[in-house]
């Protein structure tokens, strides 16, 4: 789906016998297909089902039991040095500890996500497209590597937090093309989404322009209702087939699909290229899959015209206004069976996806609990003001209380401007850098900066929307009282 269209209207699996297979036997019996047990990793299961992964990406874990290479590459801004982030063991979870050390006191960007499949179609930052990104020469930008902390199987990990302008893409790779069948899955989250085009993962155009109906086959996750008539608030798992994001073959969702709300959402789309596409979702932490649509392709999309391009975070022509979160995903050759997808989902629920153990949520005001500490206009720019605003539940009001004494949103820190400890110094958002002006300590309901001994303050006890917070001598006033997430 693109902004222009809006304007125009063999690896084999290791089979496990006995009791492990019984976990998924009920799901497999109906189809007669027998993929690997849930204990196998996603691409092993897909291969066993006859629809092997042709591209596989994750910043959290291996997607093949035999994989022991890097997951992604990061680059720090302080000196331009890069580092590959790998696994704790072959077929295991990410080893994120080197990243934490490497990025301490500076900002790190995810510059590449490695393809774990034999095709090695690694995803670099996109060079842009018809719609220019905010990077050099119209390129997109990479995600802040520290912006999405989470846990996988009890281990620290980081996802890919996509904000407008973020995009990854690789062209002319080994994928199903034309009307060849293709499957896609990813793990995302309802913690971050919007109604803009397009938080996509899947196949797109090699030219990064709109080349017509059916030239994309990607999952889109968000609350975009491009054809009108949607029921509920979303977000939805949709198919971006170019010139349309489809929840059904006519566009809008059905009343039985008002939205998906899990910290970790498994999203699924498959397309046989001529007559059928199917959409599903699940909770990546527990349970099975729900099919929201399975039926004919939209008018004008048969046969499909898929191209040899993989994208993450943007639309086919680089429409880059969307937000979203990505943890893992793969593209398959062939149309995966329901049994295979059920087995992959069963394996996902044992992977141990969990939110960070650090408390996270709104910081409400003691003067008026309906007001929250807010990052203005959802901006992640350094120097953006931290203000009072009505509590909305938005991601820009979800603060993480980190063990190092920082208060973070979008992976950036609440900062005392210029390390100036005078009364009235404005509070802003800034890259976390380990500075004393980014340290806060909760004391009797106040938030004290230890370096200055002064408090986070609502100036003049003014709870009007847009009032920027300041640093001020602690005085016991109710305008210096804050309720932290716990």
CSV table of C-alpha atoms in Angstrom, one decimal:
chain,number,residue,atom,x,y,z
A,1,UNK,CA,0.0,0.0,0.0
A,2,UNK,CA,1.3,3.5,-0.8
A,3,UNK,CA,0.5,7.1,-0.2
A,4,UNK,CA,-0.1,7.5,-3.9
A,5,UNK,CA,-2.7,4.8,-3.9
A,6,UNK,CA,-4.5,6.6,-1.1
A,7,UNK,CA,-4.5,9.6,-3.2
A,8,UNK,CA,-5.8,7.7,-6.3
A,9,UNK,CA,-8.3,5.6,-4.3
A,10,UNK,CA,16.7,-27.2,2.6
A,11,UNK,CA,16.9,-27.5,5.8
A,12,UNK,CA,14.8,-30.4,7.1
A,13,UNK,CA,13.4,-30.3,10.6
A,14,UNK,CA,14.5,-32.5,13.5
A,15,UNK,CA,11.4,-34.5,14.2
A,16,UNK,CA,10.6,-35.2,17.8
A,17,UNK,CA,8.5,-38.3,18.6
A,18,UNK,CA,6.2,-39.2,21.3
A,19,UNK,CA,4.8,-36.8,23.9
A,20,UNK,CA,6.2,-33.7,22.2
A,21,UNK,CA,4.3,-34.5,19.0
A,22,UNK,CA,1.1,-34.9,21.0
A,23,UNK,CA,1.1,-31.2,21.8
A,24,UNK,CA,0.2,-30.4,18.2
A,25,UNK,CA,-1.3,-33.6,17.0
A,26,UNK,CA,-4.9,-32.3,17.3
A,27,UNK,CA,-4.0,-29.4,15.1
A,28,UNK,CA,-2.4,-31.6,12.5
A,29,UNK,CA,-4.9,-34.3,12.2
A,30,UNK,CA,-7.4,-32.3,10.2
A,31,UNK,CA,-5.0,-31.6,7.3
A,32,UNK,CA,-3.0,-34.8,7.3
A,33,UNK,CA,0.2,-32.7,7.1
A,34,UNK,CA,2.7,-33.5,9.8
A,35,UNK,CA,5.3,-30.7,10.4
A,36,UNK,CA,7.8,-30.9,13.1
A,37,UNK,CA,6.9,-30.6,16.8
A,38,UNK,CA,6.5,-27.3,18.5
A,39,UNK,CA,9.9,-27.6,20.1
A,40,UNK,CA,11.5,-27.1,16.7
A,41,UNK,CA,12.2,-23.5,15.5
A,42,UNK,CA,10.1,-21.8,12.9
A,43,UNK,CA,12.1,-22.3,9.8
A,44,UNK,CA,12.7,-26.0,10.7
A,45,UNK,CA,9.0,-26.4,11.0
A,46,UNK,CA,8.3,-24.6,7.7
A,47,UNK,CA,10.9,-26.8,5.9
A,48,UNK,CA,9.3,-30.0,7.3
A,49,UNK,CA,5.9,-28.8,6.0
A,50,UNK,CA,7.3,-28.4,2.5
A,51,UNK,CA,7.3,-24.5,2.5
A,52,UNK,CA,10.9,-23.6,3.5
A,53,UNK,CA,11.9,-20.1,4.6
A,54,UNK,CA,13.5,-18.1,1.9
A,55,UNK,CA,14.3,-15.2,4.3
A,56,UNK,CA,14.3,-15.2,8.1
A,57,UNK,CA,15.0,-12.3,10.4
A,58,UNK,CA,15.0,-11.8,14.2
A,59,UNK,CA,16.7,-9.6,16.8
A,60,UNK,CA,15.7,-11.9,19.6
A,61,UNK,CA,16.6,-15.5,18.7
A,62,UNK,CA,17.6,-18.1,16.1
A,63,UNK,CA,14.9,-19.2,13.7
A,64,UNK,CA,16.7,-22.4,12.8
A,65,UNK,CA,18.0,-25.0,15.3
A,66,UNK,CA,21.4,-25.0,13.5
A,67,UNK,CA,21.8,-21.3,13.1
A,68,UNK,CA,24.8,-19.8,15.0
A,69,UNK,CA,25.5,-16.6,13.1
A,70,UNK,CA,24.9,-12.9,13.8
A,71,UNK,CA,21.3,-11.6,14.3
A,72,UNK,CA,21.9,-7.9,13.6
A,73,UNK,CA,24.5,-5.2,13.3
A,74,UNK,CA,24.6,-2.0,15.4
A,75,UNK,CA,26.6,1.2,15.0
A,76,UNK,CA,27.3,3.7,17.7
A,77,UNK,CA,27.2,7.4,17.0
A,78,UNK,CA,30.2,8.4,19.2
A,79,UNK,CA,32.8,6.9,16.9
A,80,UNK,CA,31.0,5.2,14.1
A,81,UNK,CA,32.2,1.7,15.2
A,82,UNK,CA,29.9,-1.3,14.3
A,83,UNK,CA,29.3,-4.5,16.2
A,84,UNK,CA,27.5,-7.7,15.3
A,85,UNK,CA,25.1,-9.1,17.9
A,86,UNK,CA,24.9,-12.9,18.0
A,87,UNK,CA,23.5,-15.8,20.0
A,88,UNK,CA,24.2,-17.3,23.4
A,89,UNK,CA,24.4,-20.7,21.6
A,90,UNK,CA,23.5,-22.3,18.3
A,91,UNK,CA,19.8,-22.3,17.9
A,92,UNK,CA,19.4,-20.2,21.0
A,93,UNK,CA,18.5,-16.7,22.2
A,94,UNK,CA,20.3,-13.4,21.5
A,95,UNK,CA,23.4,-12.4,23.5
A,96,UNK,CA,22.5,-8.8,24.2
A,97,UNK,CA,25.0,-8.0,27.0
A,98,UNK,CA,27.7,-6.8,24.5
A,99,UNK,CA,25.2,-4.3,23.1
A,100,UNK,CA,24.4,-2.8,26.5
A,101,UNK,CA,28.1,-2.3,27.1
A,102,UNK,CA,28.9,-1.1,23.6
A,103,UNK,CA,26.2,1.5,23.6
A,104,UNK,CA,26.7,2.9,27.1
A,105,UNK,CA,26.9,6.7,27.1
A,106,UNK,CA,26.1,7.0,23.4
A,107,UNK,CA,23.4,6.3,20.8
A,108,UNK,CA,23.3,3.1,18.8
A,109,UNK,CA,21.5,2.4,15.5
A,110,UNK,CA,20.5,-1.0,14.0
A,111,UNK,CA,22.1,-0.8,10.6
A,112,UNK,CA,21.5,-4.3,9.3
A,113,UNK,CA,19.3,-7.3,10.2
A,114,UNK,CA,20.9,-10.6,9.0
A,115,UNK,CA,19.0,-13.2,7.0
A,116,UNK,CA,19.3,-16.5,8.7
A,117,UNK,CA,18.2,-18.5,5.7
A,118,UNK,CA,20.7,-20.0,3.2
A,119,UNK,CA,19.9,-17.1,0.8
A,120,UNK,CA,21.7,-14.5,3.1
A,121,UNK,CA,19.3,-11.7,2.0
A,122,UNK,CA,20.4,-9.3,4.8
A,123,UNK,CA,18.3,-6.2,5.4
A,124,UNK,CA,20.2,-2.9,5.4
A,125,UNK,CA,18.7,0.5,5.9
A,126,UNK,CA,16.6,1.3,2.9
A,127,UNK,CA,18.0,3.7,0.3
A,128,UNK,CA,14.5,5.3,0.1
A,129,UNK,CA,12.2,5.4,-2.8
A,130,UNK,CA,9.4,7.4,-4.5
A,131,UNK,CA,8.8,9.0,-1.1
A,132,UNK,CA,12.1,10.2,0.4
A,133,UNK,CA,13.2,9.2,3.9
A,134,UNK,CA,14.8,11.6,6.4
A,135,UNK,CA,18.3,10.2,5.9
A,136,UNK,CA,21.1,11.2,3.6
A,137,UNK,CA,20.0,11.5,-0.1
A,138,UNK,CA,16.5,10.6,0.8
A,139,UNK,CA,17.3,7.3,2.5
A,140,UNK,CA,15.5,6.0,5.5
A,141,UNK,CA,17.0,5.8,8.9
A,142,UNK,CA,17.7,2.9,11.2
A,143,UNK,CA,16.0,2.1,14.5
A,144,UNK,CA,17.5,3.1,17.8
A,145,UNK,CA,19.0,-0.1,19.0
A,146,UNK,CA,18.2,0.5,22.7
A,147,UNK,CA,14.6,1.8,22.2
A,148,UNK,CA,12.8,-1.5,22.6
A,149,UNK,CA,14.0,-3.5,25.6
A,150,UNK,CA,12.3,-6.8,26.3
A,151,UNK,CA,12.9,-10.4,27.4
A,152,UNK,CA,13.2,-13.7,25.5
A,153,UNK,CA,13.2,-16.9,27.6
A,154,UNK,CA,14.4,-14.9,30.6
A,155,UNK,CA,17.2,-13.3,28.6
A,156,UNK,CA,17.6,-9.6,27.9
A,157,UNK,CA,16.9,-8.6,24.3
A,158,UNK,CA,15.9,-5.7,22.1
A,159,UNK,CA,13.3,-5.5,19.3
A,160,UNK,CA,13.2,-3.1,16.4
A,161,UNK,CA,11.1,0.0,17.2
A,162,UNK,CA,10.0,1.6,13.9
A,163,UNK,CA,9.0,5.2,14.0
A,164,UNK,CA,8.2,7.4,11.0
A,165,UNK,CA,11.2,7.4,8.6
A,166,UNK,CA,12.6,4.1,9.8
A,167,UNK,CA,12.9,1.4,7.1
A,168,UNK,CA,14.9,-1.6,6.0
A,169,UNK,CA,15.0,-3.2,2.5
A,170,UNK,CA,16.9,-5.5,0.2
A,171,UNK,CA,16.3,-5.9,-3.6
A,172,UNK,CA,16.7,-8.6,-6.2
A,173,UNK,CA,16.9,-11.5,-3.8
A,174,UNK,CA,15.6,-15.1,-3.9
A,175,UNK,CA,11.9,-15.0,-3.3
A,176,UNK,CA,8.6,-16.2,-4.9
A,177,UNK,CA,7.8,-13.9,-7.8
A,178,UNK,CA,4.9,-13.4,-10.1
A,179,UNK,CA,2.0,-15.6,-9.0
A,180,UNK,CA,4.1,-18.1,-7.1
A,181,UNK,CA,2.6,-18.9,-3.6
A,182,UNK,CA,4.2,-17.2,-0.6
A,183,UNK,CA,3.7,-17.1,3.1
A,184,UNK,CA,4.7,-14.5,5.7
A,185,UNK,CA,4.7,-14.3,9.5
A,186,UNK,CA,6.1,-11.8,12.0
A,187,UNK,CA,6.0,-11.1,15.7
A,188,UNK,CA,5.0,-7.5,16.4
A,189,UNK,CA,3.1,-5.7,19.2
A,190,UNK,CA,0.0,-3.6,19.8
A,191,UNK,CA,2.1,-1.4,22.1
A,192,UNK,CA,3.1,0.8,19.2
A,193,UNK,CA,1.1,1.4,16.0
A,194,UNK,CA,-0.7,4.2,14.1
A,195,UNK,CA,-3.1,4.6,11.1
A,196,UNK,CA,-0.4,5.8,8.6
A,197,UNK,CA,1.1,4.0,5.7
A,198,UNK,CA,2.7,1.5,6.2
A,199,UNK,CA,4.2,-0.8,8.9
A,200,UNK,CA,4.9,-3.6,6.5
A,201,UNK,CA,6.9,-6.8,6.5
A,202,UNK,CA,7.1,-9.0,3.4
A,203,UNK,CA,7.7,-8.6,-0.3
A,204,UNK,CA,7.6,-5.3,-2.2
A,205,UNK,CA,8.8,-3.7,-5.4
A,206,UNK,CA,12.5,-3.7,-6.4
A,207,UNK,CA,12.1,-0.1,-7.7
A,208,UNK,CA,10.7,1.2,-4.4
A,209,UNK,CA,7.8,2.7,-6.4
A,210,UNK,CA,4.2,1.7,-7.0
A,211,UNK,CA,4.2,-0.7,-10.0
A,212,UNK,CA,0.6,-1.7,-9.7
A,213,UNK,CA,-1.9,-4.0,-8.0
A,214,UNK,CA,-0.5,-7.3,-6.7
A,215,UNK,CA,3.1,-6.3,-6.8
A,216,UNK,CA,3.4,-6.5,-3.0
A,217,UNK,CA,2.6,-9.4,-0.6
A,218,UNK,CA,3.3,-8.1,2.9
A,219,UNK,CA,1.7,-8.1,6.3
A,220,UNK,CA,0.6,-4.6,7.5
A,221,UNK,CA,-0.1,-4.1,11.2
A,222,UNK,CA,-1.8,-0.9,12.3
A,223,UNK,CA,-5.2,0.9,12.5
A,224,UNK,CA,-5.3,2.1,8.9
A,225,UNK,CA,-8.8,1.7,7.4
A,226,UNK,CA,-8.1,2.6,3.7
A,227,UNK,CA,-11.4,1.6,2.3
A,228,UNK,CA,-13.7,2.9,5.1
A,229,UNK,CA,-16.4,0.9,6.9
A,230,UNK,CA,-14.1,-0.7,9.5
A,231,UNK,CA,-15.5,-2.0,12.8
A,232,UNK,CA,-13.6,-1.3,16.0
A,233,UNK,CA,-10.4,0.7,16.8
A,234,UNK,CA,-7.8,-1.8,15.5
A,235,UNK,CA,-5.0,-2.5,15.1
A,236,UNK,CA,-5.5,-5.2,12.6
A,237,UNK,CA,-3.4,-7.7,10.7
A,238,UNK,CA,-3.9,-6.7,7.1
A,239,UNK,CA,-2.5,-7.7,3.7
A,240,UNK,CA,-0.6,-5.0,1.8
A,241,UNK,CA,-1.0,-6.1,-1.7
A,242,UNK,CA,-0.2,-2.7,-3.2
A,243,UNK,CA,-2.8,0.0,-3.8
A,244,UNK,CA,-4.7,-1.4,-0.8
A,245,UNK,CA,-4.4,-2.7,2.7
A,246,UNK,CA,-6.9,-5.5,2.9
A,247,UNK,CA,-8.5,-7.1,6.0
A,248,UNK,CA,-10.9,-8.9,3.6
A,249,UNK,CA,-11.0,-9.1,-0.2
A,250,UNK,CA,-13.2,-5.9,-0.2
A,251,UNK,CA,-10.9,-4.0,2.2
A,252,UNK,CA,-12.5,-3.4,5.6
A,253,UNK,CA,-12.5,-5.8,8.5
A,254,UNK,CA,-15.5,-7.8,9.8
A,255,UNK,CA,-17.4,-7.1,13.0
A,256,UNK,CA,-15.8,-10.2,14.5
A,257,UNK,CA,-12.3,-8.7,14.1
A,258,UNK,CA,-12.4,-5.3,16.0
A,259,UNK,CA,-8.7,-5.3,16.8
A,260,UNK,CA,-5.7,-7.3,18.2
A,261,UNK,CA,-4.3,-6.3,21.6
A,262,UNK,CA,-1.3,-8.2,22.9
A,263,UNK,CA,2.2,-7.1,23.9
A,264,UNK,CA,3.5,-9.7,21.4
A,265,UNK,CA,1.3,-10.4,18.4
A,266,UNK,CA,1.9,-13.1,15.9
A,267,UNK,CA,0.7,-11.9,12.5
A,268,UNK,CA,0.2,-14.2,9.5
A,269,UNK,CA,-0.5,-13.8,5.8
A,270,UNK,CA,-0.3,-16.3,2.9
A,271,UNK,CA,-1.2,-16.0,-0.7
A,272,UNK,CA,-1.5,-18.7,-3.4
A,273,UNK,CA,-1.0,-16.1,-6.1
A,274,UNK,CA,-4.2,-16.8,-8.1
A,275,UNK,CA,-7.3,-17.3,-6.0
A,276,UNK,CA,-6.7,-17.1,-2.2
A,277,UNK,CA,-5.1,-15.1,0.6
A,278,UNK,CA,-5.5,-15.8,4.3
A,279,UNK,CA,-4.9,-13.6,7.4
A,280,UNK,CA,-4.4,-14.8,10.9
A,281,UNK,CA,-3.3,-13.5,14.3
A,282,UNK,CA,-2.3,-15.0,17.6
A,283,UNK,CA,-0.8,-14.1,21.0
A,284,UNK,CA,2.9,-15.0,20.7
A,285,UNK,CA,3.0,-15.8,24.4
A,286,UNK,CA,0.1,-18.3,24.6
A,287,UNK,CA,-2.8,-19.9,22.7
A,288,UNK,CA,-3.5,-20.7,19.1
A,289,UNK,CA,-4.3,-18.8,15.9
A,290,UNK,CA,-7.5,-17.0,14.8
A,291,UNK,CA,-8.3,-16.8,11.1
A,292,UNK,CA,-9.8,-13.4,10.3
A,293,UNK,CA,-10.1,-13.9,6.5
A,294,UNK,CA,-9.5,-16.7,4.0
A,295,UNK,CA,-10.9,-16.3,0.6
A,296,UNK,CA,-10.6,-14.9,-2.9
A,297,UNK,CA,-8.1,-12.2,-3.8
A,298,UNK,CA,-9.5,-8.6,-4.3
A,299,UNK,CA,-10.7,-7.7,-7.8
A,300,UNK,CA,-7.8,-6.8,-10.0
A,301,UNK,CA,-5.2,-8.9,-8.0
A,302,UNK,CA,-5.4,-12.2,-9.7
A,303,UNK,CA,-2.9,-13.3,-10.8
A,304,UNK,CA,-0.4,-11.7,-8.4
A,305,UNK,CA,2.8,-10.0,-9.7
A,306,UNK,CA,5.2,-10.3,-6.7
A,307,UNK,CA,8.7,-8.9,-7.0
A,308,UNK,CA,12.0,-10.0,-5.5
A,309,UNK,CA,12.3,-7.4,-2.7
A,310,UNK,CA,11.9,-7.6,1.1
A,311,UNK,CA,10.9,-4.6,3.1
A,312,UNK,CA,10.4,-3.9,6.8
A,313,UNK,CA,8.8,-0.7,8.2
A,314,UNK,CA,7.6,1.1,5.0
A,315,UNK,CA,5.2,0.8,2.1
A,316,UNK,CA,6.1,-0.4,-1.4
A,317,UNK,CA,7.0,3.1,-2.6
A,318,UNK,CA,8.7,3.9,0.7
A,319,UNK,CA,5.7,5.6,2.3
A,320,UNK,CA,7.2,5.9,5.7
A,321,UNK,CA,4.7,7.5,8.1
A,322,UNK,CA,4.0,4.3,10.2
A,323,UNK,CA,5.1,3.1,13.6
A,324,UNK,CA,5.4,-0.4,14.8
A,325,UNK,CA,7.6,-3.0,16.6
A,326,UNK,CA,9.3,-6.0,15.0
A,327,UNK,CA,10.9,-9.0,16.8
A,328,UNK,CA,11.1,-11.8,14.3
A,329,UNK,CA,9.6,-12.9,11.0
A,330,UNK,CA,10.1,-15.0,7.9
A,331,UNK,CA,9.0,-15.3,4.2
A,332,UNK,CA,8.3,-18.8,2.8
A,333,UNK,CA,8.3,-20.4,-0.6
A,334,UNK,CA,4.9,-22.0,-1.1
A,335,UNK,CA,1.6,-21.7,0.6
A,336,UNK,CA,2.0,-23.0,4.2
A,337,UNK,CA,-0.5,-25.5,5.5
A,338,UNK,CA,-2.7,-24.6,8.5
A,339,UNK,CA,-1.0,-27.4,10.4
A,340,UNK,CA,2.5,-25.9,9.7
A,341,UNK,CA,1.4,-22.5,10.9
A,342,UNK,CA,-0.2,-24.0,14.0
A,343,UNK,CA,3.0,-25.7,14.8
A,344,UNK,CA,5.0,-22.5,14.4
A,345,UNK,CA,2.6,-20.7,16.7
A,346,UNK,CA,2.9,-23.5,19.2
A,347,UNK,CA,6.6,-23.1,19.2
A,348,UNK,CA,6.3,-19.3,19.5
A,349,UNK,CA,4.4,-19.7,22.7
A,350,UNK,CA,7.3,-21.6,24.3
A,351,UNK,CA,9.9,-19.1,23.1
A,352,UNK,CA,9.4,-16.9,26.3
A,353,UNK,CA,8.4,-13.6,24.8
A,354,UNK,CA,7.9,-11.1,27.8
A,355,UNK,CA,8.1,-7.4,28.5
A,356,UNK,CA,11.0,-6.0,30.3
A,357,UNK,CA,11.0,-6.5,34.1
A,358,UNK,CA,11.6,-2.8,34.6
A,359,UNK,CA,8.4,-1.0,35.6
A,360,UNK,CA,6.8,0.8,32.7
A,361,UNK,CA,3.7,3.0,32.4
A,362,UNK,CA,2.4,6.5,32.8
A,363,UNK,CA,3.8,9.0,35.4
A,364,UNK,CA,0.8,10.8,36.8
A,365,UNK,CA,0.7,14.2,38.5
A,366,UNK,CA,0.0,14.5,42.2
A,367,UNK,CA,-2.0,17.7,41.6
A,368,UNK,CA,-4.3,16.0,39.1
A,369,UNK,CA,-4.1,12.2,38.4
A,370,UNK,CA,-5.8,12.7,35.1
A,371,UNK,CA,-2.6,14.5,33.9
A,372,UNK,CA,0.5,12.7,32.8
A,373,UNK,CA,4.1,13.4,32.0
A,374,UNK,CA,4.1,13.5,28.2
A,375,UNK,CA,6.7,13.5,25.4
A,376,UNK,CA,5.3,16.3,23.2
A,377,UNK,CA,3.7,15.2,19.9
A,378,UNK,CA,5.3,11.7,20.0
A,379,UNK,CA,8.6,13.2,18.8
A,380,UNK,CA,11.9,11.4,19.5
A,381,UNK,CA,14.0,14.4,18.6
A,382,UNK,CA,16.7,15.5,21.0
A,383,UNK,CA,15.4,18.6,22.8
A,384,UNK,CA,11.7,17.7,22.5
A,385,UNK,CA,9.8,19.1,25.5
A,386,UNK,CA,8.5,17.0,28.3
A,387,UNK,CA,5.2,18.4,29.4
A,388,UNK,CA,1.9,18.0,31.2
A,389,UNK,CA,-0.9,16.5,29.2
A,390,UNK,CA,-4.2,14.6,29.6
A,391,UNK,CA,-3.5,11.0,30.2
A,392,UNK,CA,-4.2,9.2,26.9
A,393,UNK,CA,-2.5,5.9,27.2
A,394,UNK,CA,-0.3,6.8,24.3
A,395,UNK,CA,3.2,5.4,23.8
A,396,UNK,CA,4.6,8.8,24.4
A,397,UNK,CA,3.4,8.6,28.0
A,398,UNK,CA,4.8,5.1,28.7
A,399,UNK,CA,7.9,5.7,30.9
A,400,UNK,CA,10.2,2.9,31.9
A,401,UNK,CA,11.9,3.3,35.3
A,402,UNK,CA,15.3,1.8,34.6
A,403,UNK,CA,17.6,0.4,37.3
A,404,UNK,CA,20.3,2.9,36.4
A,405,UNK,CA,18.0,5.8,37.6
A,406,UNK,CA,16.9,7.0,34.2
A,407,UNK,CA,13.3,7.6,33.1
A,408,UNK,CA,12.9,6.5,29.5
A,409,UNK,CA,10.4,6.7,26.7
A,410,UNK,CA,11.2,5.6,23.1
A,411,UNK,CA,14.6,4.4,24.5
A,412,UNK,CA,15.5,8.1,25.3
A,413,UNK,CA,15.9,9.8,28.6
A,414,UNK,CA,14.2,12.5,30.6
A,415,UNK,CA,17.0,15.2,30.7
A,416,UNK,CA,17.8,18.4,32.5
A,417,UNK,CA,18.7,20.8,29.6
A,418,UNK,CA,22.4,21.5,29.4
A,419,UNK,CA,23.1,20.0,32.8
A,420,UNK,CA,22.0,23.4,34.1
A,421,UNK,CA,20.8,23.0,37.7
A,422,UNK,CA,19.4,26.4,38.1
A,423,UNK,CA,15.7,26.8,39.1
A,424,UNK,CA,13.4,26.8,36.1
A,425,UNK,CA,15.7,24.8,33.8
A,426,UNK,CA,13.5,23.1,31.2
A,427,UNK,CA,13.1,19.3,31.1
A,428,UNK,CA,13.5,17.7,27.7
A,429,UNK,CA,14.0,14.4,25.9
A,430,UNK,CA,17.6,13.4,25.0
A,431,UNK,CA,19.7,10.5,24.0
A,432,UNK,CA,20.6,8.5,27.1
A,433,UNK,CA,24.3,9.3,27.8
A,434,UNK,CA,24.9,8.3,31.4
A,435,UNK,CA,25.0,12.0,32.5
A,436,UNK,CA,24.1,13.1,36.0
A,437,UNK,CA,21.5,15.3,34.5
A,438,UNK,CA,19.5,12.2,33.5
A,439,UNK,CA,19.4,10.6,36.9
A,440,UNK,CA,16.3,10.6,39.0
A,441,UNK,CA,15.5,9.2,42.4
A,442,UNK,CA,12.0,8.6,43.8
A,443,UNK,CA,11.8,10.1,47.3
A,444,UNK,CA,8.5,10.5,49.3
A,445,UNK,CA,6.6,11.0,46.1
A,446,UNK,CA,9.0,13.4,44.5
A,447,UNK,CA,11.5,12.8,41.7
A,448,UNK,CA,14.9,14.2,42.8
A,449,UNK,CA,17.9,14.7,40.6
A,450,UNK,CA,20.8,13.6,43.0
A,451,UNK,CA,23.4,15.8,41.3
A,452,UNK,CA,21.5,19.0,42.2
A,453,UNK,CA,19.2,17.8,45.0
A,454,UNK,CA,16.4,19.5,43.1
A,455,UNK,CA,13.0,18.2,42.1
A,456,UNK,CA,11.0,17.6,38.9
A,457,UNK,CA,8.4,20.4,39.1
A,458,UNK,CA,5.2,21.4,37.4
A,459,UNK,CA,5.8,25.2,37.2
A,460,UNK,CA,3.2,27.4,38.9
A,461,UNK,CA,1.1,24.3,39.7
A,462,UNK,CA,-0.2,24.7,36.1
A,463,UNK,CA,-1.7,21.5,34.8
A,464,UNK,CA,-2.8,22.9,31.5
A,465,UNK,CA,-1.9,20.8,28.5
A,466,UNK,CA,1.5,21.8,27.1
A,467,UNK,CA,3.0,23.1,30.3
A,468,UNK,CA,6.7,22.1,30.1
A,469,UNK,CA,8.2,20.6,33.3
A,470,UNK,CA,11.2,22.2,35.0
A,471,UNK,CA,13.8,21.6,37.7
A,472,UNK,CA,13.2,23.5,41.0
A,473,UNK,CA,14.2,23.5,44.6
A,474,UNK,CA,12.3,20.8,46.4
A,475,UNK,CA,9.7,22.4,48.6
A,476,UNK,CA,7.2,19.7,49.4
A,477,UNK,CA,4.5,21.2,47.1
A,478,UNK,CA,1.9,19.0,45.4
A,479,UNK,CA,3.2,20.3,42.1
A,480,UNK,CA,6.3,18.2,42.8
A,481,UNK,CA,4.4,15.0,43.6
A,482,UNK,CA,4.4,12.2,41.0
A,483,UNK,CA,3.1,8.6,40.9
A,484,UNK,CA,5.4,6.2,39.1
A,485,UNK,CA,4.5,3.0,37.4
A,486,UNK,CA,5.2,-0.1,39.5
